Amino acid sequence: MDVPILASAPADMSFLPALTARRRARALVVLVASALIGIVLCLQYGTERIPLPELARILLAPGAATDSAAGVSPAVIVWEVRLPRLLLAFLVGASLATVGVALQALLRNPLADPYILGISSGAALGAALALQFGLAWAIGGFTAVQLCAFLFAAATIVAIYRIAVADGRIPVQTLLLAGVIINAILSALILFITSLSDSTSAFRLFFWLMGSLATLGYDGLGALAVTAVVGIGVLCAQGRNLNLLSLGDDPAQGLGLDVERVKRVIFITTALLTGAAVAVSGLIGFVGMIVPHAVRMVLGPDHRLLLPASALVGGTFLAVADTVARSLLTPAELPVGVITALCGGPFFIYLLMSHRKEAIG
Amino acid sequence: MDACYQLRDVSFRYAQPWVLEGCSLDVSDGEILGVVGANGSGKTSLLKLMAGLLRPQKGRVCLHGSDVATLPPLEMARLVALVPQESQVLFPFTVGELVLMGRFVHQRGWGWESGEDLRIARHAMRIMEVDHLATRTFQALSGGERHRTVIARALAQHTPILLLDEPTAFLDLKHQIDIYGVLKELNRERHVTVVVVSHDLNLASQYCDRLLLLHEGRPYRTGPPKDVLTVEHLRVTYGCDVLIDAHPMTGTPRITLPRAEARPHLIPQ
């Protein structure tokens, strides 16, 4: 052996370019800036285009412009209609992308997302029931639809966990299988509810299930914002744990991770985030799978960076996608789920093909 | 010498048949113990029980007097590092990132690496000769390089006890003896206790202070290599006759496999 066991080596970072503090900070600054610029640019578009100079005036002087002679003033459109909707899209996108990252690490399956596990379907069933029975109550800013989605997502997680857990552990295959089966049952129940509805509410349910970000205004936004910020924050704090967990249960435990405790934290948090997102937006499918992939390809798999970066990219992505969805065929509005799938798919294929060579060579 | 591990009447099974039955064993502090035996004799299960990854249905596995089942993972990982037989890494982590994960138990909170972590990880990579691969992804490595990376991660964990499952599988000749050289050096300089599962009886014979020969889930013989590795014992446990003489350098038992007779009519025409 050439290297003495007890000798010391210099503490330089040269062997870890991906981890240097400067690179991390730079990546996050770029992503925050892109998110802000993206949202401002999106504010221009809608039924009526608001040119940038006017938009800048409106944004810089809030409350100064309600003087429009007829109709709704651009300031009202920007502040009361477009901004809350964009923020909603951002929060939903950020939540779904972060949940995707966490589930992929947890299941060591790059295709895992809330849909495969049936968590979204669970949330959707709860929301569909609340819509069908016209539940109109609210608790502490959370509407009945949100709370039902949230409870059903959590119940789905618990059910999957109970089915899949054996001897205090969760074998990955059993878990995925449990997810698939639960998903099938829940989808059948959702279809059943839809078939019971009259045609108007069936259409409404159908449109919502396709994924849409109809305006809630600021009232509905508050509850989602609290859930999203807390949930994403909790998951981001798990970055180091998720790095280990993604290696597998035994290696992770061998390196010192309390595997079952971390899994429980992830289950609860992802249920909350998914429930909150699905309740307001229905089933938006591509964000939780594609954003983590894309970010991982560019920034690497370290979850300490991957989680916050995916949240920012997911939020920006959905905000832009929703803007496209509602301005493409004005005054008609496309479900944003259609847009995310249509631009997410090809982008994903492109990334896969351009990075495959590097990964192998 | 103090007892490091104490296994008392340990029985374990995955499903129906017992994989290990009534297994008792003492491992002293600072010894190198080799675990040998035929396929399916329970070697890997024994190691996983010692690492706390499996729980025995009967009996107790004690580490420094406390039951492994009661030790939280963090505390366990400060004492014991395990090198598994095979490692899979799904996501494109680099060698450097993976070796640094060995520092998990020594980090806190959000856990960005300290200078100390980087220094130790770097050193572990140099010992295992994977430092030139530090920025390569795990998936891009050969089998032997992967294995050395995982061993480097276990070294970076800086534990007083090392458990290794087939550390020399996949490795070329130079790296086989290098691994055992590292184990010997760790044992001498840092008083690290080593338990190593090995299929290579010759390496085990040369480097281990003591051998445990498992047979059908039970300890068959325990003792110094020259007492355990006899023609008679190996015939019973492995089911084949071997030639044994002394290693020309160390004098430890050297096992040579006989030439197998061709078996006519085994392969249908």
XYZ file of C-alpha atoms in Angstrom:
630
model
C 0.000 0.000 0.000
C 1.497 3.311 -1.062
C -0.720 5.490 1.067
C -0.146 5.388 4.809
C -3.338 4.888 6.782
C -2.717 7.720 9.207
C -1.382 10.351 6.818
C -3.464 13.410 6.099
C -4.571 14.772 2.761
C -5.195 18.408 1.830
C -8.775 19.616 2.311
C -9.459 20.913 -1.154
C -12.759 20.674 -3.006
C -11.254 19.984 -6.388
C -12.686 16.495 -6.501
C -16.199 17.755 -5.872
C -16.887 20.512 -8.382
C -20.623 19.939 -8.104
C -20.645 20.680 -4.393
C -18.706 23.907 -4.084
C -20.577 26.580 -2.185
C -20.153 29.048 -5.001
C -21.669 26.729 -7.572
C -24.607 25.924 -5.332
C -25.301 29.575 -4.600
C -24.958 30.505 -8.257
C -27.406 27.808 -9.341
C -30.024 28.915 -6.833
C -29.587 32.630 -7.635
C -30.002 31.919 -11.341
C -33.124 29.867 -10.662
C -34.708 32.481 -8.372
C -33.997 35.167 -10.962
C -35.484 33.030 -13.741
C -38.584 32.446 -11.645
C -39.073 36.168 -11.041
C -38.413 37.102 -14.671
C -40.669 34.276 -15.852
C -43.562 35.443 -13.689
C -43.206 39.072 -14.790
C -43.116 38.069 -18.446
C -46.156 35.840 -17.974
C -48.102 38.723 -16.431
C -48.226 40.320 -19.887
C -50.318 37.606 -21.418
C -53.952 36.708 -21.190
C -57.137 37.672 -22.984
C -55.664 41.105 -23.383
C -51.945 41.708 -23.745
C -50.432 44.301 -21.419
C -47.193 45.688 -22.875
C -44.096 45.605 -20.678
C -43.764 49.370 -20.006
C -47.350 49.547 -18.776
C -46.875 46.377 -16.769
C -43.790 47.887 -15.153
C -45.789 51.002 -14.219
C -48.557 48.883 -12.690
C -46.133 46.716 -10.726
C -44.071 49.628 -9.432
C -47.068 51.710 -8.315
C -49.609 49.356 -6.776
C -53.006 50.802 -5.974
C -52.386 53.924 -8.070
C -54.411 52.894 -11.060
C -58.145 52.359 -10.854
C -58.909 55.237 -13.161
C -59.793 53.364 -16.320
C -62.857 54.858 -17.938
C -64.684 51.714 -18.926
C -64.311 48.003 -18.206
C -61.703 46.509 -15.943
C -58.471 48.422 -15.616
C -55.182 46.647 -16.491
C -54.031 47.166 -12.896
C -56.977 45.152 -11.620
C -56.324 42.455 -14.210
C -52.681 42.218 -13.168
C -53.160 42.390 -9.409
C -56.488 40.636 -8.955
C -56.573 38.089 -11.774
C -53.226 37.250 -13.277
C -50.853 37.499 -10.307
C -52.860 35.246 -7.964
C -53.270 32.720 -10.741
C -49.557 32.751 -11.541
C -48.685 32.414 -7.880
C -51.109 29.504 -7.678
C -49.467 27.853 -10.669
C -46.034 28.460 -9.161
C -46.986 26.930 -5.807
C -48.635 23.900 -7.409
C -45.682 23.332 -9.743
C -43.164 23.728 -6.935
C -45.122 21.319 -4.716
C -45.493 18.636 -7.390
C -41.837 18.833 -8.443
C -40.583 18.583 -4.852
C -42.927 15.680 -4.132
C -41.584 13.991 -7.282
C -37.974 14.335 -6.109
C -38.803 12.943 -2.672
C -40.773 9.978 -3.999
C -38.120 9.105 -6.573
C -35.447 9.003 -3.888
C -37.705 7.117 -1.508
C -38.640 4.469 -4.066
C -35.338 4.515 -5.945
C -37.427 4.719 -9.045
C -36.932 7.656 -11.409
C -40.446 7.141 -12.745
C -42.145 7.485 -9.371
C -44.418 10.414 -8.779
C -47.617 11.081 -6.855
C -49.674 9.578 -9.684
C -48.011 6.183 -9.799
C -48.505 5.777 -6.076
C -52.148 6.795 -6.310
C -51.678 9.721 -3.939
C -53.029 12.156 -6.506
C -55.974 9.890 -7.228
C -56.692 9.723 -3.532
C -56.647 13.491 -3.298
C -58.764 13.717 -6.450
C -61.360 11.328 -5.024
C -61.629 13.434 -1.888
C -61.992 16.608 -3.896
C -64.487 14.985 -6.281
C -66.640 13.833 -3.362
C -66.609 17.313 -1.869
C -67.538 18.840 -5.222
C -70.247 16.248 -5.877
C -71.921 16.715 -2.512
C -71.483 20.462 -2.731
C -69.664 20.786 0.559
C -69.260 24.518 1.075
C -67.842 24.817 4.578
C -64.330 25.898 5.344
C -62.012 25.628 8.327
C -59.313 28.200 8.938
C -59.023 29.287 5.326
C -59.074 25.742 3.965
C -62.099 24.923 1.806
C -63.970 21.636 2.100
C -62.541 20.522 -1.258
C -58.986 21.172 -0.081
C -59.483 19.466 3.241
C -61.097 16.422 1.665
C -58.319 16.128 -0.926
C -55.770 16.456 1.809
C -57.421 13.866 4.076
C -57.901 11.386 1.249
C -54.295 11.795 0.116
C -53.134 11.111 3.646
C -55.527 8.152 3.915
C -54.175 6.788 0.631
C -50.619 7.055 1.921
C -51.537 5.311 5.155
C -53.366 2.583 3.242
C -50.427 2.014 0.897
C -48.027 2.061 3.815
C -50.121 -0.487 5.740
C -50.392 -2.785 2.732
C -46.720 -2.555 1.796
C -45.046 -2.523 5.189
C -43.612 -5.801 6.432
C -41.596 -6.236 9.639
C -41.351 -2.485 10.056
C -39.867 -2.032 6.593
C -41.289 -1.067 3.216
C -39.985 -3.234 0.385
C -39.988 -1.073 -2.715
C -41.675 -3.557 -5.032
C -44.566 -4.192 -2.681
C -45.007 -0.485 -2.281
C -45.181 0.179 -6.010
C -47.597 -2.679 -6.473
C -49.780 -1.410 -3.647
C -49.747 2.006 -5.329
C -50.825 0.591 -8.662
C -53.707 -1.333 -7.144
C -54.889 1.541 -4.958
C -54.695 3.780 -8.003
C -56.934 1.426 -9.989
C -59.533 1.292 -7.210
C -59.521 5.057 -6.730
C -59.800 5.750 -10.453
C -62.824 3.457 -10.611
C -64.421 5.331 -7.719
C -63.758 8.689 -9.384
C -65.359 7.439 -12.598
C -68.301 6.168 -10.556
C -68.832 9.591 -9.004
C -68.531 11.269 -12.385
C -71.143 8.945 -13.848
C -73.573 9.832 -11.046
C -73.273 13.547 -11.687
C -75.552 15.526 -13.965
C -73.925 16.606 -17.181
C -72.918 20.097 -16.003
C -71.073 19.009 -12.907
C -69.741 15.928 -14.697
C -68.176 18.273 -17.230
C -66.820 20.465 -14.458
C -65.323 17.419 -12.704
C -63.901 16.134 -15.950
C -62.274 19.475 -16.765
C -60.840 19.745 -13.263
C -59.482 16.197 -13.408
C -57.594 17.107 -16.561
C -55.732 19.691 -14.547
C -56.662 23.332 -14.572
C -55.717 26.349 -12.524
C -58.996 28.253 -12.429
C -58.698 31.416 -10.384
C -59.128 31.171 -6.661
C -58.175 34.741 -5.874
C -56.003 35.499 -2.889
C -58.363 33.847 -0.376
C -57.809 30.348 -1.678
C -54.157 31.050 -2.235
C -53.353 31.612 1.431
C -54.054 28.068 2.572
C -52.119 26.578 -0.320
C -49.197 28.944 0.224
C -48.863 27.951 3.884
C -49.006 24.232 3.072
C -46.607 24.550 0.140
C -44.015 26.650 1.942
C -44.040 24.463 5.057
C -44.097 21.203 3.080
C -41.379 22.174 0.641
C -39.298 23.532 3.510
C -39.586 20.248 5.406
C -38.606 18.235 2.342
C -35.672 20.522 1.511
C -34.368 19.953 5.039
C -34.307 16.208 4.261
C -31.749 16.590 1.459
C -28.913 14.802 3.201
C -31.246 12.029 4.364
C -32.657 11.547 0.870
C -29.133 11.184 -0.540
C -28.646 8.199 1.725
C -32.150 6.835 1.300
C -31.726 6.783 -2.477
C -28.929 4.223 -2.019
C -31.344 1.678 -0.563
C -32.679 0.812 2.882
C -29.751 -1.299 4.056
C -26.901 0.925 2.851
C -28.702 3.980 4.225
C -29.174 2.387 7.622
C -25.599 1.147 7.587
C -24.434 4.737 7.082
C -26.491 5.850 10.084
C -29.881 6.892 8.725
C -33.040 6.175 10.728
C -34.694 4.891 7.570
C -38.223 4.272 8.809
C -38.476 7.654 10.507
C -37.337 9.496 7.381
C -39.807 7.502 5.284
C -42.652 8.527 7.570
C -41.660 12.197 7.337
C -41.614 11.942 3.552
C -44.961 10.165 3.387
C -46.739 12.709 5.550
C -45.196 15.711 3.838
C -45.824 14.446 0.317
C -49.440 13.671 1.241
C -49.957 17.212 2.488
C -48.337 18.776 -0.567
C -50.124 16.534 -3.054
C -53.487 16.964 -1.357
C -53.170 20.742 -1.341
C -52.012 20.866 -4.967
C -54.594 18.452 -6.360
C -57.458 20.142 -4.534
C -56.865 23.404 -6.378
C -55.557 22.120 -9.685
C -56.789 18.594 -10.360
C -54.454 16.119 -11.981
C -51.463 17.818 -13.562
C -49.281 14.978 -14.633
C -45.881 15.791 -15.953
C -44.354 18.185 -13.444
C -43.517 15.703 -10.693
C -41.683 13.416 -13.071
C -39.992 15.640 -15.625
C -38.733 18.539 -13.524
C -36.657 16.389 -11.138
C -35.188 14.541 -14.122
C -34.223 17.695 -15.951
C -32.740 19.351 -12.869
C -30.827 16.211 -11.932
C -29.323 16.021 -15.406
C -28.017 19.583 -15.165
C -27.167 19.995 -11.467
C -26.475 16.418 -10.401
C -28.292 14.116 -7.970
C -27.352 15.743 -4.635
C -30.734 16.268 -2.980
C -29.509 19.224 -0.934
C -29.420 21.178 -4.178
C -31.889 19.102 -6.183
C -34.852 19.718 -3.868
C -34.836 23.551 -3.763
C -33.791 23.740 -7.418
C -36.639 21.445 -8.495
C -39.119 23.508 -6.478
C -38.035 26.682 -8.295
C -37.941 25.067 -11.734
C -41.258 23.255 -11.182
C -42.950 26.482 -10.109
C -41.622 28.475 -13.057
C -42.447 25.666 -15.469
C -46.077 25.432 -14.397
C -46.519 29.215 -14.316
C -45.323 29.458 -17.917
C -47.335 26.393 -18.973
C -50.512 27.829 -17.472
C -49.948 31.144 -19.231
C -49.620 29.274 -22.521
C -52.720 27.204 -21.699
C -54.942 30.220 -21.169
C -53.593 32.442 -23.946
C -53.149 29.967 -26.775
C -56.809 29.698 -27.805
C -58.328 32.785 -26.161
C -61.015 33.142 -25.053
C -61.141 29.357 -24.675
C -58.844 27.830 -22.082
C -56.890 24.585 -22.402
C -56.365 22.344 -19.384
C -52.822 23.049 -18.245
C -52.226 19.298 -17.906
C -52.396 19.065 -21.685
C -49.726 21.736 -22.066
C -47.395 20.242 -19.475
C -47.564 16.865 -21.189
C -47.125 18.308 -24.679
C -44.070 20.442 -23.963
C -42.732 18.255 -21.161
C -42.583 15.075 -23.208
C -40.389 16.224 -26.102
C -38.137 18.202 -23.758
C -37.654 15.094 -21.705
C -36.770 13.019 -24.775
C -34.282 15.678 -25.869
C -32.598 15.706 -22.457
C -32.478 11.957 -22.324
C -30.838 11.669 -25.737
C -28.319 14.464 -25.319
C -27.154 13.230 -21.932
C -27.115 9.544 -22.646
C -23.810 9.807 -24.511
C -22.094 11.631 -21.649
C -23.460 9.259 -19.061
C -22.052 6.260 -20.891
C -18.855 7.714 -22.370
C -8.893 -8.431 25.134
C -12.454 -7.295 25.692
C -15.397 -8.863 23.945
C -16.560 -6.654 21.133
C -19.388 -8.739 19.757
C -21.236 -11.386 21.725
C -23.737 -13.540 19.862
C -25.775 -15.792 22.105
C -27.801 -18.617 20.624
C -28.795 -16.556 17.590
C -31.319 -18.043 15.179
C -32.557 -16.314 12.084
C -34.751 -17.185 9.126
C -36.242 -15.270 6.229
C -39.085 -17.705 5.590
C -39.296 -21.338 6.659
C -35.917 -23.006 7.046
C -33.521 -21.499 9.560
C -30.645 -19.711 7.862
C -28.752 -19.564 11.135
C -29.574 -21.751 14.092
C -28.229 -21.568 17.623
C -25.220 -19.536 16.606
C -22.969 -18.325 19.452
C -19.836 -16.351 18.834
C -17.485 -13.963 20.590
C -15.463 -11.435 18.653
C -12.621 -9.840 20.615
C -11.704 -6.217 20.352
C -8.971 -5.705 17.809
C -9.006 -9.083 16.099
C -9.438 -9.987 12.468
C -12.079 -12.694 12.211
C -12.719 -14.466 8.935
C -16.112 -16.071 8.298
C -15.947 -18.918 5.806
C -18.277 -21.662 4.655
C -20.056 -23.031 1.629
C -22.754 -21.161 -0.324
C -25.881 -20.796 1.752
C -24.124 -21.568 5.025
C -25.359 -18.277 6.510
C -22.259 -16.064 6.208
C -23.969 -12.975 4.807
C -26.927 -13.281 7.174
C -24.529 -13.472 10.100
C -22.827 -10.270 8.955
C -26.152 -8.479 8.491
C -27.257 -9.571 11.954
C -24.048 -8.115 13.354
C -24.641 -4.889 11.433
C -28.179 -4.661 12.848
C -29.761 -4.848 9.397
C -31.480 -8.105 10.328
C -33.048 -8.965 13.657
C -32.719 -12.498 15.008
C -35.944 -14.360 15.817
C -34.164 -16.023 18.718
C -31.126 -15.072 20.750
C -29.250 -11.818 21.096
C -26.537 -9.972 19.212
C -24.675 -7.750 21.662
C -22.175 -5.060 20.818
C -20.072 -3.905 23.761
C -22.738 -5.311 26.046
C -25.808 -3.672 24.523
C -28.291 -5.454 22.289
C -27.852 -4.341 18.671
C -31.656 -4.235 18.331
C -31.817 -1.393 20.857
C -29.064 0.743 19.304
C -30.345 3.595 17.117
C -28.950 3.585 13.541
C -26.844 6.688 14.127
C -25.075 5.191 17.125
C -24.664 1.882 15.333
C -23.067 3.597 12.325
C -20.564 5.352 14.570
C -19.343 1.958 15.748
C -19.775 -0.304 12.738
C -19.244 0.160 9.003
C -20.520 -2.506 6.624
C -19.268 -3.176 3.123
C -22.025 -5.151 1.396
C -21.426 -7.715 -1.298
C -23.027 -5.645 -4.012
C -23.972 -2.011 -4.266
C -26.301 -0.350 -6.691
C -26.573 3.377 -7.110
C -29.531 4.464 -9.184
C -28.851 8.170 -9.437
C -25.698 9.570 -11.079
C -23.729 10.230 -7.899
C -19.977 10.647 -8.336
C -17.365 8.629 -6.482
C -16.484 11.699 -4.403
C -20.108 12.301 -3.404
C -20.598 8.653 -2.455
C -17.456 8.438 -0.336
C -18.486 11.638 1.437
C -21.771 9.965 2.410
C -19.660 7.850 4.724
C -19.285 11.033 6.782
C -23.055 11.189 7.468
C -22.750 10.147 11.097
C -20.229 12.876 11.754
C -22.317 15.682 10.254
C -25.158 17.711 11.685
C -28.235 19.553 10.499
C -28.281 20.403 6.828
C -24.951 18.698 6.588
C -22.683 20.508 4.211
C -19.286 18.876 4.358
C -16.661 20.317 6.660
C -13.002 20.572 5.710
C -12.400 17.614 7.988
C -14.995 15.526 6.091
C -13.376 16.389 2.776
C -9.908 15.595 4.070
C -10.965 12.195 5.430
C -12.966 11.282 2.324
C -10.062 12.291 0.109
C -7.716 10.180 2.154
C -10.039 7.157 2.050
C -10.185 7.497 -1.737
C -6.403 7.607 -1.941
C -6.101 4.477 0.176
C -8.511 2.613 -2.089
C -6.931 4.168 -5.184
C -10.133 5.685 -6.479
C -9.147 9.341 -5.988
C -8.496 9.755 -9.705
C -12.104 8.632 -10.285
C -13.564 11.161 -7.846
C -15.602 13.084 -10.403
C -16.744 10.024 -12.353
C -20.238 8.666 -11.783
C -20.585 5.349 -10.019
C -22.416 3.809 -12.969
C -19.452 4.531 -15.256
C -17.062 2.423 -13.133
C -15.984 -1.179 -13.495
C -17.080 -3.751 -10.924
C -13.784 -3.590 -9.059
C -13.713 0.210 -9.007
C -17.258 0.272 -7.638
C -16.314 -2.109 -4.909
C -13.258 -0.065 -3.948
C -15.446 3.043 -3.840
C -17.804 1.371 -1.374
C -14.863 0.246 0.757
C -13.511 3.805 0.682
C -16.901 5.003 1.927
C -16.723 2.532 4.820
C -13.207 3.772 5.642
C -14.449 7.372 5.606
C -17.007 6.347 8.229
C -14.052 6.010 10.660
C -15.521 3.246 12.807
C -13.740 1.007 15.306
C -15.406 -2.040 13.691
C -15.440 -3.000 10.015
C -17.694 -5.706 8.573
C -16.918 -6.758 5.026
C -18.852 -9.156 2.822
C -16.615 -10.632 0.114
C -14.348 -7.582 -0.125
C -12.137 -9.170 -2.758
C -14.848 -10.351 -5.140
C -14.549 -8.539 -8.510
C -11.014 -7.388 -7.651
C -7.836 -8.119 -9.565
C -4.854 -9.729 -7.842
C -3.095 -6.534 -6.821
C -6.214 -5.013 -5.318
C -7.079 -8.262 -3.522
C -3.883 -8.189 -1.484
C -4.089 -4.398 -1.208
C -7.466 -4.688 0.534
C -6.153 -7.155 3.054
C -3.053 -5.007 3.484
C -5.302 -2.059 4.362
C -7.320 -4.177 6.793
C -4.148 -5.393 8.479
C -2.791 -1.841 8.729
C -6.075 -0.463 10.135
C -6.086 -3.301 12.616
C -2.534 -2.587 13.761
C -2.541 1.227 13.727
C -6.061 2.020 14.805
C -6.918 -1.215 16.562
C -9.883 -1.684 14.232
C -11.827 -4.910 14.709
C -12.454 -6.615 11.379
C -15.006 -9.292 10.511
C -14.627 -10.429 6.938
C -16.755 -12.918 5.017
C -14.653 -14.581 2.378
C -14.883 -17.239 -0.270
C -11.153 -17.047 -0.744
C -9.857 -19.474 1.871
C -6.238 -18.696 1.057
C -6.534 -14.973 1.693
C -8.589 -15.630 4.828
C -5.980 -18.080 5.997
C -3.116 -15.636 5.493
C -4.630 -12.522 6.994
C -7.148 -13.550 9.662
C -6.250 -14.124 13.306
C -9.157 -16.490 13.668
C -11.646 -18.211 11.392
C -15.285 -19.156 11.884
C -16.295 -22.045 9.654
C -20.059 -22.145 9.172
C -21.901 -25.278 8.157
C -25.629 -25.275 7.428
C -26.290 -22.283 9.624
C -24.253 -23.432 12.603
C -20.668 -22.721 13.645
C -18.728 -25.861 12.712
C -15.284 -24.849 13.953
C -13.772 -21.658 15.349
C -10.078 -21.056 15.876
C -6.766 -20.165 14.262
C -6.623 -20.931 10.513
C -4.373 -23.959 10.956
C -6.939 -25.624 13.242
C -9.976 -24.761 11.160
C -8.705 -25.349 7.637
C -8.133 -29.076 7.604
C -8.889 -31.556 4.841
C -11.425 -33.260 7.074
C -13.323 -30.080 8.021
C -13.440 -28.823 4.461
C -14.682 -32.174 3.196
C -17.607 -32.047 5.614
C -18.505 -28.386 5.079
C -17.713 -27.847 1.400
C -18.251 -31.416 0.231
C -14.981 -31.734 -1.648
C -11.483 -32.969 -1.055
C -8.768 -30.338 -1.172
C -4.994 -30.411 -0.908
C -3.506 -28.481 1.984
C 0.110 -27.498 2.477
C 1.882 -24.512 4.065
C 2.130 -21.107 2.433
C 5.807 -20.637 1.534
C 5.952 -17.137 3.054
C 3.634 -17.232 6.042
C 3.382 -20.915 6.877
C -0.412 -20.650 7.114
C -2.528 -23.379 5.516
C -2.632 -23.139 1.740
C -5.572 -24.751 -0.006
C -5.270 -26.124 -3.503
C -8.278 -27.386 -5.411
C -7.931 -30.851 -6.949
C -8.552 -31.390 -10.635
C -12.148 -32.409 -11.125
C -12.822 -35.509 -13.236
C -14.831 -34.968 -16.371
C -18.399 -36.096 -15.781
C -19.624 -38.138 -18.729
C -23.244 -37.904 -19.858
C -23.810 -34.783 -17.754
C -24.558 -32.692 -20.786
C -27.124 -34.266 -23.110
C -26.014 -34.593 -26.699
